[in-house]
Coordinates of C-alpha atoms in Angstrom, one line a residue:
X87 CA 68.9 87.5 98.5
X88 CA 67.5 89.9 101.1
X89 CA 67.0 93.6 100.7
X90 CA 67.4 96.5 103.1
X91 CA 64.8 99.1 102.8
X92 CA 64.6 102.4 104.5
X93 CA 64.7 106.1 103.9
X94 CA 67.0 109.0 103.2
X95 CA 66.5 112.7 104.0
X96 CA 68.4 116.0 103.7
X97 CA 67.9 118.6 106.4
X98 CA 69.5 121.9 107.0
X99 CA 70.5 124.1 110.0
X100 CA 68.1 126.9 111.0
X101 CA 70.6 129.5 109.7
X102 CA 71.3 127.6 106.5
X103 CA 71.5 129.4 103.2
X104 CA 72.1 127.3 100.1
X105 CA 72.1 127.5 96.3
X106 CA 69.3 124.9 96.1
X107 CA 69.5 124.5 92.3
X108 CA 73.2 123.8 92.4
X109 CA 72.9 121.5 95.4
X110 CA 70.2 119.4 93.8
X111 CA 72.3 119.2 90.6
X112 CA 75.3 117.9 92.5
X113 CA 73.1 115.5 94.6
X114 CA 71.7 114.0 91.4
X115 CA 75.2 113.1 90.1
X116 CA 75.4 110.3 92.6
X117 CA 73.4 107.1 93.5
X118 CA 72.1 107.4 97.0
X119 CA 70.3 104.1 96.8
X120 CA 70.3 101.3 94.3
X121 CA 67.0 102.3 92.8
X122 CA 67.5 105.2 90.3
X123 CA 66.7 108.0 92.8
X124 CA 66.4 111.7 92.3
X125 CA 66.5 114.7 94.6
X126 CA 64.2 117.7 94.3
X127 CA 63.8 120.9 96.3
X128 CA 60.5 122.5 97.3
X129 CA 59.5 125.4 99.5
X130 CA 56.9 124.4 102.0
X131 CA 55.5 126.9 104.4
X132 CA 58.3 129.3 103.7
X133 CA 61.1 126.7 104.3
X134 CA 63.2 125.1 101.7
X135 CA 62.9 121.4 101.8
X136 CA 64.6 118.6 99.9
X137 CA 63.1 115.3 98.9
X138 CA 64.4 112.0 97.6
X139 CA 62.4 109.7 95.3
X140 CA 63.4 106.4 93.9
X141 CA 61.9 103.3 92.1
X142 CA 62.0 100.7 94.9
X143 CA 61.1 102.5 98.2
X144 CA 64.7 103.4 99.0
X145 CA 66.5 100.1 98.7
X146 CA 70.0 100.1 100.4
X147 CA 70.2 103.9 101.0
X148 CA 73.6 105.4 101.8
X149 CA 75.1 108.8 102.5
X150 CA 78.5 107.8 101.1
X151 CA 77.7 106.9 97.5
X152 CA 79.9 105.1 95.1
X153 CA 81.3 106.4 91.8
X154 CA 82.0 104.2 88.8
X155 CA 85.8 103.8 88.2
X156 CA 86.1 101.0 85.7
X157 CA 84.3 98.6 83.4
X158 CA 85.2 94.9 83.7
X159 CA 84.7 92.8 80.6
X160 CA 85.1 89.2 79.7
X161 CA 87.3 88.8 76.6
X162 CA 86.6 86.0 74.0
X163 CA 89.5 84.0 75.4
X164 CA 88.0 84.0 78.9
X165 CA 90.4 86.6 80.3
X166 CA 89.2 89.7 82.1
X167 CA 89.7 93.2 80.7
X168 CA 89.5 96.4 82.8
X169 CA 88.8 99.7 81.1
X170 CA 88.6 103.1 82.9
X171 CA 85.0 104.1 83.2
X172 CA 85.6 107.5 81.5
X173 CA 87.2 105.7 78.5
X174 CA 84.5 103.0 78.1
X175 CA 81.9 103.2 75.4
X176 CA 78.1 103.2 76.2
X177 CA 77.9 99.6 74.8
X178 CA 80.8 98.5 77.1
X179 CA 79.2 100.1 80.1
X180 CA 75.8 98.5 79.3
X181 CA 77.2 95.0 78.7
X182 CA 79.8 94.8 81.5
X183 CA 80.2 94.8 85.2
X184 CA 81.0 98.2 86.7
X185 CA 83.7 98.5 89.4
X186 CA 82.9 101.3 91.9
X187 CA 84.7 103.1 94.7
X188 CA 83.1 104.8 97.6
X189 CA 83.5 108.6 97.4
X190 CA 85.4 110.0 100.4
X191 CA 84.2 112.5 102.9
X192 CA 86.7 115.0 101.6
X193 CA 85.5 114.6 98.1
X194 CA 81.8 115.1 99.2
X195 CA 82.8 118.2 101.1
X196 CA 84.6 119.6 98.1
X197 CA 81.6 118.9 95.9
X198 CA 79.0 120.6 98.2
X199 CA 80.8 123.4 100.1
X200 CA 80.4 125.9 97.3
X201 CA 76.6 125.4 97.5
X202 CA 76.4 126.2 101.2
X203 CA 76.5 129.9 101.9
X204 CA 75.8 129.7 105.6
X205 CA 75.1 126.9 108.1
X206 CA 75.2 123.2 107.3
X207 CA 73.4 120.5 105.4
X208 CA 72.9 116.9 106.6
X209 CA 72.0 113.8 104.7
X210 CA 70.9 110.9 106.8
X211 CA 69.5 107.4 106.1
X212 CA 68.4 104.4 107.9
X213 CA 67.4 100.9 106.7
X214 CA 66.3 97.5 108.0
X215 CA 67.3 94.2 106.3
X216 CA 64.4 91.9 107.4
X217 CA 65.4 92.3 111.1
X218 CA 68.8 90.7 110.4
X219 CA 70.5 94.0 110.8
X220 CA 69.7 97.7 110.9
X221 CA 71.9 100.7 110.0
X222 CA 72.0 104.5 110.3
X223 CA 74.3 106.8 108.4
X224 CA 74.7 110.6 108.2
X225 CA 77.0 113.2 106.8
X226 CA 77.0 116.8 107.7
X227 CA 78.8 119.4 105.6
X228 CA 79.3 123.0 106.9
X229 CA 79.7 126.2 104.9
X230 CA 83.5 126.3 105.9
X231 CA 84.0 122.8 104.3
X232 CA 84.1 120.8 107.6
X233 CA 82.4 117.5 107.2
X234 CA 81.4 114.8 109.5
X235 CA 80.1 111.3 108.9
X236 CA 78.5 108.7 111.2
X237 CA 77.7 105.1 110.6
X238 CA 76.0 102.7 113.1
X239 CA 75.3 99.1 112.2
X240 CA 73.9 96.4 114.5
X241 CA 72.3 93.0 114.1
X242 CA 72.4 89.3 114.3
X243 CA 74.1 88.8 110.8
X244 CA 76.7 91.6 111.0
X245 CA 79.4 92.7 113.3
X246 CA 78.0 95.7 115.2
X247 CA 80.0 98.8 114.8
X248 CA 80.0 102.6 115.2
X249 CA 82.2 104.8 113.0
X250 CA 82.7 108.5 113.2
X251 CA 84.9 110.5 110.7
X252 CA 85.7 114.2 110.4
X253 CA 87.3 116.1 107.6
X254 CA 88.6 119.6 108.4
X255 CA 89.9 121.5 105.4
X256 CA 93.2 123.4 105.9
X257 CA 92.5 127.1 105.9
X258 CA 95.5 129.1 104.6

């Protein structure tokens, strides 16, 4: 099995004002790579900066993380049993396969918008899977809730594509 390694960053607009503690708390609710990563915030030379650290040099980074939705277990009779993730015990979670679902751009916007007082935040990542394919992803979330995502993939072993999505909240 091959692995895609790369990096993930969070940048902000020049006029960005955020609640950094709340932003980091929300960021750390999700898996941004498959390597137990964690976001932190530091002030460097008077500018608030965000850093991502994980166990495996950022393996399979993504800007559209997945959330667990179900636990899939094998019963004694060989049949499969599916339990809602929120209803599963710690033992069931530890000993079973986890079914996930990619979080939507709208859900990410709703999660982060209250942490952004002014400007925008952008999370971007890139990875290279042993020169078989490369990818770039980014999401940008604005203080008004507008969100944009981009995904570019190209390579010998995948179908090249470019995807752009925008979420605009309805203002009443």
